[in-house]
XYZ file of C-alpha atoms in Angstrom:
580
model
C 14.254 -1.773 -6.858
C 10.916 -1.262 -5.112
C 10.097 1.262 -2.466
C 8.452 -0.241 0.606
C 4.713 0.295 1.104
C 3.865 3.718 2.432
C 1.931 3.728 5.703
C 0.370 7.168 5.481
C 1.650 10.678 6.022
C 2.426 12.714 9.096
C -0.931 14.477 9.120
C -3.007 14.825 12.255
C -6.696 15.056 13.059
C -6.475 15.785 16.784
C -8.156 19.144 16.342
C -10.935 20.346 14.076
C -8.538 22.663 12.249
C -6.106 19.831 11.517
C -8.940 17.624 10.310
C -10.203 20.370 7.990
C -6.727 20.859 6.511
C -6.396 17.126 5.894
C -9.794 16.993 4.180
C -8.953 19.991 2.004
C -5.761 18.282 0.837
C -7.709 15.134 -0.037
C -10.412 17.096 -1.867
C -7.776 18.933 -3.901
C -6.021 15.689 -4.889
C -9.247 13.878 -5.773
C -10.390 16.864 -7.815
C -7.299 16.570 -10.032
C -8.116 12.929 -10.757
C -11.881 13.142 -11.140
C -12.075 11.233 -14.481
C -10.268 8.231 -12.986
C -12.517 8.334 -9.924
C -15.705 8.376 -11.983
C -14.616 5.717 -14.468
C -16.573 2.485 -14.314
C -14.999 -0.793 -15.344
C -18.104 -1.892 -17.269
C -17.386 0.895 -19.769
C -13.699 0.033 -20.096
C -13.859 -1.112 -23.726
C -16.858 0.956 -24.780
C -15.276 4.252 -23.730
C -11.628 3.175 -24.189
C -10.935 4.174 -20.597
C -7.234 3.266 -20.695
C -6.732 6.289 -22.928
C -7.629 8.661 -20.079
C -4.474 7.582 -18.223
C -1.027 8.892 -19.101
C 0.246 6.715 -21.943
C 3.665 6.329 -20.297
C 1.991 5.054 -17.125
C -0.013 2.411 -18.976
C 2.942 1.340 -21.123
C 5.012 0.913 -17.977
C 2.391 -0.871 -15.877
C 1.238 -3.292 -18.568
C 4.750 -4.780 -18.511
C 4.882 -5.070 -14.734
C 4.459 -8.409 -12.954
C 1.123 -8.871 -11.247
C 2.805 -8.840 -7.842
C 3.919 -5.224 -8.390
C 0.439 -4.149 -9.474
C -1.095 -5.629 -6.323
C 1.247 -3.549 -4.152
C 0.362 -0.315 -5.944
C -2.718 0.557 -3.790
C -0.472 0.184 -0.717
C 1.822 2.922 -2.003
C 4.648 0.678 -3.187
C 6.423 2.007 -6.276
C 9.313 0.873 -8.473
C 12.356 3.028 -9.176
C 12.052 2.590 -12.941
C 8.464 3.884 -13.041
C 7.834 7.382 -14.448
C 8.366 10.021 -11.759
C 4.845 11.380 -12.267
C 3.403 7.912 -11.610
C 5.467 7.522 -8.462
C 4.321 10.931 -7.256
C 0.660 10.031 -7.861
C 0.883 6.807 -5.872
C 2.960 8.174 -2.997
C 0.861 11.320 -2.635
C -2.349 9.313 -2.549
C -0.930 7.019 0.107
C 0.373 9.915 2.217
C -3.180 11.251 2.562
C -4.685 7.973 3.811
C -5.447 7.258 7.465
C -2.946 4.751 8.912
C -4.769 1.422 9.141
C -2.330 -0.779 11.067
C -4.147 -2.379 13.993
C -3.344 -1.012 17.453
C -3.918 -2.532 20.856
C -6.997 -1.149 22.627
C -4.806 -0.691 25.707
C -2.873 2.046 23.901
C -6.162 3.929 23.714
C -7.932 2.743 26.866
C -5.482 1.533 29.522
C -8.292 -0.021 31.570
C -9.587 -2.149 28.703
C -9.588 -5.930 28.643
C -10.326 -8.166 25.684
C -12.077 -11.378 26.682
C -11.512 -14.393 24.493
C -14.807 -15.654 23.096
C -15.396 -19.316 23.830
C -16.763 -21.901 21.424
C -20.372 -21.554 22.606
C -20.476 -17.784 22.216
C -18.509 -17.999 18.939
C -20.836 -20.558 17.380
C -21.809 -19.415 13.893
C -19.010 -16.832 13.653
C -16.270 -17.085 11.067
C -12.726 -16.061 12.022
C -13.269 -12.490 10.782
C -16.421 -12.005 12.852
C -14.842 -13.544 15.949
C -11.865 -11.213 15.621
C -14.156 -8.189 15.296
C -16.458 -9.141 18.166
C -13.609 -9.802 20.598
C -11.892 -6.470 19.894
C -15.041 -4.332 19.700
C -16.793 -5.787 22.757
C -13.671 -5.171 24.846
C -13.520 -1.545 23.736
C -17.242 -0.965 24.291
C -16.976 -2.415 27.789
C -14.017 -0.168 28.656
C -15.802 2.922 27.327
C -19.006 2.019 29.204
C -17.161 1.553 32.489
C -15.224 4.789 32.052
C -18.508 6.664 31.567
C -20.368 4.867 34.345
C -22.848 3.420 31.840
C -24.457 0.034 32.419
C -26.527 -0.143 29.238
C -25.360 -0.524 25.640
C -27.526 -0.100 22.551
C -26.257 -2.276 19.680
C -27.444 -0.523 16.504
C -27.799 -2.730 13.431
C -27.262 -5.791 15.606
C -27.764 -8.458 12.939
C -27.808 -11.884 14.575
C -26.752 -10.443 17.909
C -23.105 -11.511 18.107
C -21.877 -8.243 19.614
C -24.921 -7.894 21.874
C -24.439 -11.396 23.282
C -20.708 -10.914 23.879
C -21.407 -7.706 25.806
C -24.222 -9.330 27.744
C -22.614 -12.638 28.744
C -18.883 -11.837 28.842
C -19.130 -8.317 30.253
C -22.491 -8.456 32.101
C -23.830 -5.300 30.462
C -27.511 -4.657 29.814
C -27.918 -4.636 26.039
C -30.660 -3.503 23.676
C -30.221 -4.875 20.163
C -31.897 -2.918 17.354
C -32.215 -4.338 13.860
C -34.593 -3.935 10.919
C -35.028 -7.694 10.455
C -37.516 -9.600 12.594
C -35.767 -12.784 11.485
C -32.507 -11.509 12.956
C -34.305 -10.721 16.212
C -35.711 -14.244 16.343
C -32.277 -15.765 15.720
C -30.748 -13.474 18.360
C -33.323 -14.481 20.964
C -33.067 -18.206 20.293
C -29.291 -18.102 20.326
C -29.201 -15.997 23.501
C -31.373 -18.474 25.418
C -29.087 -21.326 24.403
C -25.982 -19.382 25.493
C -27.659 -18.370 28.750
C -28.173 -22.028 29.696
C -24.510 -22.723 29.043
C -23.314 -19.812 31.201
C -25.783 -20.665 33.974
C -24.512 -24.265 34.059
C -20.899 -23.051 34.304
C -21.576 -20.569 37.086
C -20.951 -21.858 40.615
C -22.739 -18.992 42.285
C -26.368 -18.211 41.683
C -25.836 -15.487 39.103
C -28.632 -13.947 37.055
C -27.729 -13.718 33.382
C -29.696 -11.269 31.284
C -30.068 -11.795 27.585
C -30.102 -8.865 25.142
C -33.448 -7.247 24.558
C -34.298 -7.088 20.862
C -36.195 -4.347 19.075
C -37.200 -4.630 15.430
C -37.387 -1.318 13.629
C -36.551 0.257 10.291
C -34.476 3.259 11.303
C -35.165 5.994 8.756
C -33.700 8.989 10.572
C -31.798 10.049 13.670
C -35.073 11.117 15.311
C -36.443 7.630 14.730
C -33.365 6.020 16.248
C -33.467 8.357 19.262
C -37.127 7.599 19.880
C -36.604 3.844 19.686
C -33.531 3.939 21.931
C -35.154 6.057 24.650
C -38.454 4.166 24.575
C -36.687 0.832 24.869
C -34.522 2.033 27.748
C -37.487 3.268 29.789
C -38.604 -0.308 30.294
C -35.483 -2.403 30.208
C -35.911 -4.504 33.313
C -37.047 -7.881 32.041
C -35.960 -10.542 29.611
C -35.844 -9.964 25.887
C -38.989 -8.777 24.164
C -39.019 -8.502 20.400
C -40.809 -5.298 19.566
C -42.092 -4.592 16.086
C -41.890 -0.845 15.825
C -43.517 1.267 13.135
C -41.202 4.115 14.138
C -43.886 6.778 13.848
C -44.390 7.502 17.515
C -43.221 10.789 18.956
C -39.891 10.727 20.702
C -39.514 11.257 24.440
C -37.966 14.662 25.065
C -34.783 14.186 23.095
C -31.923 16.081 24.637
C -33.728 16.566 27.973
C -32.479 14.701 31.064
C -34.691 11.786 32.013
C -33.648 10.101 35.240
C -35.690 6.984 34.479
C -33.402 6.281 31.523
C -29.901 4.963 32.309
C -26.681 6.385 30.907
C -26.154 4.792 27.507
C -23.401 3.819 25.105
C -24.246 3.463 21.412
C -22.327 0.719 19.594
C -22.416 -0.390 15.984
C -20.401 -2.998 14.112
C -20.508 -2.173 10.397
C -23.808 -0.339 10.643
C -24.570 0.226 6.972
C -24.919 3.508 5.125
C -26.794 6.269 6.954
C -27.278 4.159 10.070
C -23.722 4.937 11.234
C -24.351 8.652 10.639
C -27.685 8.593 12.489
C -25.828 7.155 15.471
C -23.584 10.238 15.503
C -26.560 12.591 15.444
C -28.286 10.722 18.287
C -25.070 10.818 20.329
C -24.955 14.601 19.935
C -28.670 15.243 20.550
C -29.479 12.844 23.412
C -28.418 13.750 26.926
C -28.635 10.107 27.993
C -26.108 8.884 25.381
C -22.722 9.356 26.990
C -20.485 7.589 24.493
C -20.315 6.108 21.034
C -18.262 3.345 19.403
C -19.035 2.963 15.713
C -17.431 1.010 12.869
C -19.054 2.047 9.591
C -19.628 0.168 6.372
C -21.290 0.317 2.942
C -20.406 3.867 1.940
C -22.154 3.250 -1.384
C -25.463 3.147 0.521
C -24.988 6.604 2.038
C -27.456 9.260 0.981
C -25.595 12.258 -0.365
C -26.491 15.913 -0.544
C -27.034 17.022 -4.169
C -27.570 13.402 -5.191
C -30.514 12.195 -3.144
C -33.992 13.706 -3.115
C -34.865 13.083 0.512
C -36.550 14.915 3.358
C -34.063 13.557 5.880
C -30.571 14.851 6.527
C -28.074 13.213 4.160
C -25.492 10.727 5.346
C -22.750 12.620 3.496
C -21.465 15.198 4.020
C -22.316 15.906 7.656
C -19.595 18.290 8.851
C -19.990 21.987 8.152
C -16.585 22.134 6.483
C -17.389 19.291 4.086
C -20.771 20.803 3.288
C -19.077 24.024 2.220
C -16.576 22.098 0.080
C -17.169 21.655 -3.638
C -16.312 17.946 -3.431
C -19.219 15.760 -4.550
C -18.777 11.996 -4.616
C -21.752 10.088 -5.996
C -22.485 6.390 -5.685
C -19.724 5.112 -7.974
C -17.003 6.963 -6.058
C -18.485 6.043 -2.663
C -18.451 2.436 -3.811
C -14.751 2.799 -4.562
C -14.218 3.706 -0.889
C -14.790 0.048 -0.032
C -11.543 -0.989 -1.781
C -8.876 -2.299 0.597
C -5.156 -1.953 -0.067
C -4.509 -4.729 2.470
C -6.801 -7.121 0.643
C -5.180 -6.265 -2.703
C -1.675 -7.076 -1.541
C -2.804 -10.317 0.089
C -4.121 -11.708 -3.208
C -2.188 -14.460 -4.925
C -1.103 -13.968 -8.518
C -3.681 -16.507 -9.669
C -6.534 -14.833 -7.806
C -5.519 -11.422 -9.161
C -5.431 -12.649 -12.740
C -8.851 -14.203 -12.286
C -10.168 -10.896 -10.933
C -8.761 -9.028 -13.904
C -10.324 -11.590 -16.250
C -13.732 -11.116 -14.648
C -13.452 -7.338 -15.066
C -12.589 -7.915 -18.721
C -15.551 -10.273 -19.177
C -17.932 -7.749 -17.609
C -16.610 -4.914 -19.802
C -16.880 -7.115 -22.898
C -20.387 -8.151 -21.830
C -21.295 -4.462 -21.863
C -20.233 -4.388 -25.514
C -22.658 -7.241 -26.161
C -25.449 -5.233 -24.551
C -24.493 -2.118 -26.515
C -24.645 -3.981 -29.798
C -27.605 -6.318 -29.330
C -29.637 -4.864 -26.434
C -28.977 -1.066 -26.568
C -32.126 -0.077 -24.656
C -31.200 -2.390 -21.810
C -27.611 -1.162 -21.834
C -28.705 2.418 -21.179
C -30.411 1.285 -17.958
C -27.044 0.281 -16.446
C -28.282 -3.188 -15.512
C -26.856 -5.146 -12.619
C -26.125 -8.811 -13.212
C -25.109 -9.640 -9.658
C -21.795 -10.773 -8.225
C -20.651 -12.937 -11.091
C -17.452 -14.793 -10.431
C -15.994 -14.956 -6.927
C -12.436 -16.192 -6.654
C -13.294 -19.655 -5.352
C -15.692 -20.384 -8.200
C -13.301 -19.054 -10.809
C -10.410 -20.991 -9.358
C -12.398 -24.212 -9.327
C -13.623 -23.475 -12.831
C -10.133 -23.044 -14.197
C -8.766 -26.102 -12.418
C -11.626 -28.183 -13.766
C -11.015 -26.999 -17.312
C -7.264 -27.543 -17.070
C -7.943 -31.018 -15.757
C -10.208 -31.803 -18.682
C -7.648 -30.427 -21.125
C -4.865 -32.513 -19.627
C -6.891 -35.708 -19.510
C -8.418 -35.274 -22.965
C -11.774 -36.633 -21.863
C -14.033 -34.028 -23.377
C -15.684 -36.531 -25.720
C -17.419 -38.449 -22.951
C -18.550 -35.450 -20.893
C -22.205 -34.647 -20.408
C -23.562 -31.156 -21.105
C -26.510 -29.671 -19.247
C -29.108 -27.807 -21.255
C -29.355 -24.017 -21.095
C -32.111 -24.085 -18.477
C -29.995 -26.255 -16.200
C -26.987 -23.985 -16.710
C -28.903 -21.003 -15.429
C -30.509 -22.642 -12.406
C -29.143 -23.636 -9.027
C -30.152 -26.891 -7.408
C -32.963 -25.101 -5.596
C -34.302 -23.660 -8.848
C -32.985 -20.139 -8.266
C -30.718 -18.181 -10.580
C -26.994 -18.421 -9.802
C -25.083 -15.424 -8.494
C -22.038 -16.421 -10.524
C -21.587 -17.820 -14.036
C -21.642 -21.602 -13.898
C -19.494 -23.334 -16.470
C -21.015 -26.562 -17.708
C -19.049 -29.655 -16.968
C -16.427 -29.995 -19.674
C -17.194 -26.617 -21.170
C -13.869 -26.394 -22.978
C -12.183 -28.675 -25.445
C -9.261 -27.156 -27.328
C -9.028 -29.915 -29.870
C -6.789 -28.002 -32.298
C -5.253 -24.596 -32.847
C -8.091 -23.633 -35.165
C -11.133 -24.849 -33.348
C -12.626 -24.116 -29.939
C -15.463 -26.333 -28.800
C -18.105 -24.186 -27.113
C -21.283 -25.238 -25.367
C -24.573 -23.594 -26.250
C -27.539 -25.305 -24.665
C -27.246 -29.039 -25.126
C -25.417 -28.840 -28.457
C -21.755 -28.390 -29.310
C -20.908 -25.858 -31.996
C -17.465 -25.369 -33.483
C -16.262 -21.788 -33.746
C -13.216 -20.576 -35.637
C -10.942 -18.759 -33.188
C -8.499 -17.376 -35.710
C -4.934 -18.070 -36.799
C -3.132 -21.266 -36.053
C -0.981 -19.630 -33.370
C -3.984 -19.029 -31.089
C -3.044 -20.726 -27.829
C -5.101 -22.700 -25.397
C -5.285 -19.859 -22.880
C -6.951 -17.559 -25.398
C -9.358 -20.332 -26.300
C -10.221 -20.923 -22.649
C -10.735 -17.218 -21.972
C -13.161 -16.893 -24.832
C -15.166 -19.818 -23.490
C -15.204 -18.293 -20.008
C -16.391 -15.021 -21.525
C -19.111 -16.875 -23.421
C -20.259 -18.663 -20.273
C -20.239 -15.343 -18.404
C -22.357 -13.791 -21.170
C -24.857 -16.644 -21.265
C -25.319 -16.404 -17.500
C -25.588 -12.601 -17.577
C -28.125 -12.581 -20.401
C -30.107 -15.231 -18.587
C -30.258 -13.093 -15.446
C -31.478 -10.152 -17.515
C -34.106 -12.233 -19.292
C -32.484 -11.770 -22.702
C -32.122 -14.259 -25.513
C -28.794 -15.799 -26.460
C -26.356 -14.323 -28.955
C -24.709 -16.534 -31.582
C -21.249 -17.806 -30.703
C -19.695 -16.321 -33.808
C -20.968 -12.861 -32.808
C -19.585 -13.236 -29.296
C -16.255 -14.281 -30.758
C -16.221 -11.181 -32.941
C -16.680 -8.947 -29.910
C -14.075 -10.819 -27.883
C -11.499 -10.568 -30.677
C -12.126 -6.800 -30.905
C -11.374 -6.232 -27.215
C -8.894 -8.998 -26.445
C -5.802 -6.950 -27.279
C -6.785 -4.284 -24.731
C -7.429 -6.686 -21.837
C -3.808 -6.229 -20.730
C -4.712 -2.696 -19.620
C -7.488 -3.856 -17.267
C -5.173 -4.801 -14.372
C -3.082 -1.605 -14.387
C -6.159 0.597 -14.794
C -8.074 -1.073 -11.990
C -5.071 -0.942 -9.627
C -4.610 2.787 -10.269
C -8.256 3.406 -9.525
C -8.144 1.167 -6.426
C -5.300 3.316 -5.075
C -7.823 6.150 -4.730
C -10.326 4.024 -2.762
C -8.698 4.307 0.698
C -8.397 8.045 0.080
C -12.163 8.371 -0.461
C -12.852 6.325 2.668
C -10.465 8.537 4.641
C -12.410 11.633 3.537
C -15.741 10.080 4.604
C -14.331 9.065 8.004
C -12.751 12.466 8.580
C -16.087 14.092 7.711
C -17.700 12.102 10.536
C -14.900 12.892 12.954
C -15.060 16.602 12.113
C -18.833 16.620 12.684
C -18.154 15.577 16.273
C -15.219 17.949 16.671
C -17.453 20.815 15.535
C -19.621 20.225 18.620
C -16.997 22.021 20.687
C -15.146 21.196 23.880
C -17.996 19.132 25.353
C -17.188 16.193 23.062
C -13.973 14.239 22.593
C -13.668 12.056 19.464
C -11.021 9.877 17.842
C -10.529 7.429 14.995
C -8.855 4.211 16.082
C -7.686 1.215 13.955
C -9.327 -1.509 16.019
C -9.166 -4.552 13.711
C -6.529 -6.218 11.570
C -7.167 -4.528 8.185
C -6.194 -7.628 6.201
C -8.882 -9.585 8.011
C -11.439 -6.783 8.378
C -10.855 -3.932 5.870
C -13.420 -1.608 7.501
C -11.306 -1.492 10.642
C -11.531 2.134 11.819
C -13.607 2.684 14.955
C -14.992 6.166 15.577
C -14.984 6.568 19.349
C -16.565 9.555 21.106
C -17.594 10.502 24.609
C -19.007 13.533 26.381
C -16.553 15.232 28.685
C -17.246 15.334 32.399
C -15.088 15.655 35.483
C -14.975 11.888 35.747
C -11.383 10.895 36.609
C -11.606 7.831 34.379
C -11.420 9.777 31.114
C -10.108 7.623 28.236
C -6.519 8.390 27.320
C -6.598 8.669 23.557
C -2.902 9.330 23.158
C -1.998 9.192 19.457
C -5.125 7.390 18.366
C -6.594 10.129 16.233
C -3.607 11.251 14.204
C -1.450 9.850 11.490
């Protein structure tokens, strides 16, 4: 019998002391499982990583159905599992921030969420539309409660949030992004939307489009300077400004009555950009509130890991700085794992994911044996093998196997295999049409270039699935070596490596699920570090973490909301938003 998924513990982060206690508990737990945190799937076979996990755990989990493994990161355990394994999973889950989406009205009673029409939603997928509707409504409510008429959209991308705030909520918006192309797209799109809204409006209403500023934000001082400069002259239509970001900042922190009261907003502002927003909120008198949804923790600069003159993106709270917990890029990357996404996978998609992890780990063995100097550089071969491509690949191969038409299939040469239609390298391994023909139990037909070579796959009881997996591994290897500019390795040598590791592939799924269970815990620590930084500012600042999006649709769903306290009667009512 299975225990239902845990939804987080009864911990709170309403006060700085409570937040510190929560972070200390997380740091202690992560410290006890440091080897698992630091393990990298590419070294799975090379370093025999499954041996670092309790043998009873692995023996138990390797026999579990895939569906049970996918529920593991959500804190769902089985009664027959070892008690130590159950304790590990349940403890990890109890320390995670609750992620279930809440209505903005429970946080801001005066909020309204406008439905985005087809014109404004053009170009958005369902995930982006969901995010923009929820976030724009919250930003509007925060702005109105603070008496702010201007919003600065930091890391604005193509301007979806900026345009929703501008046209649906009639707020003045400044959109800052590092890409001039994004600014151009934002401006063009905004003019088209403006015409639509003007045609709909019966009264003679003036619609302002977001003003775009192009700038590489390298520090909080840079962001403050750009924000304040842009707001000093924010009376006209959009003007794309290319900013070298070297100018001195207007008196940061000093009142400037020519600059309106501001709200900083960011939807998945990557890496240090989210942290720089927090520092600008604290340092600038004009910035009254902040609504930030972070992203890309792997891109954060980290104290003790980055040689930089600027303040690191992690840790930023005094308590975390005094802690001995150090993450590093590999662990920060793990923070992007989503328990909700894991449990929403189908069995087929999960098995394909596990296969790809196995192929990448086996590919590392190829590099170790034939390209050792390259292997030591920890090369990246891109995002090889998304679920859709793998699913289509497998269906195509199964179709060919069932129809028995391999003899009349055409095979592209090696150059064609490693090129897209536009001449660029593929981001995923591309299996040649008809790449597999399991013509007998003893032979597997494999494609190398434009020729077909027969490779002995072993005893007569080797099944078709094993044959197909080897061919997928070979195709993965050919693509990976091509991306790295390496020559090909003989099929028989690849088969030797695959046969050496094949027996241990059953441990990949359990190992990866155990490690993924720690991901939400790392993200919780990073988010609490940001919250505590604001709480350490004292009674002048109120801050909360709020699950704004559906986590299955948008895994980075926690909004950090902060405002400066005044005697304004319209203070947001945060209720239970900031505690578990």
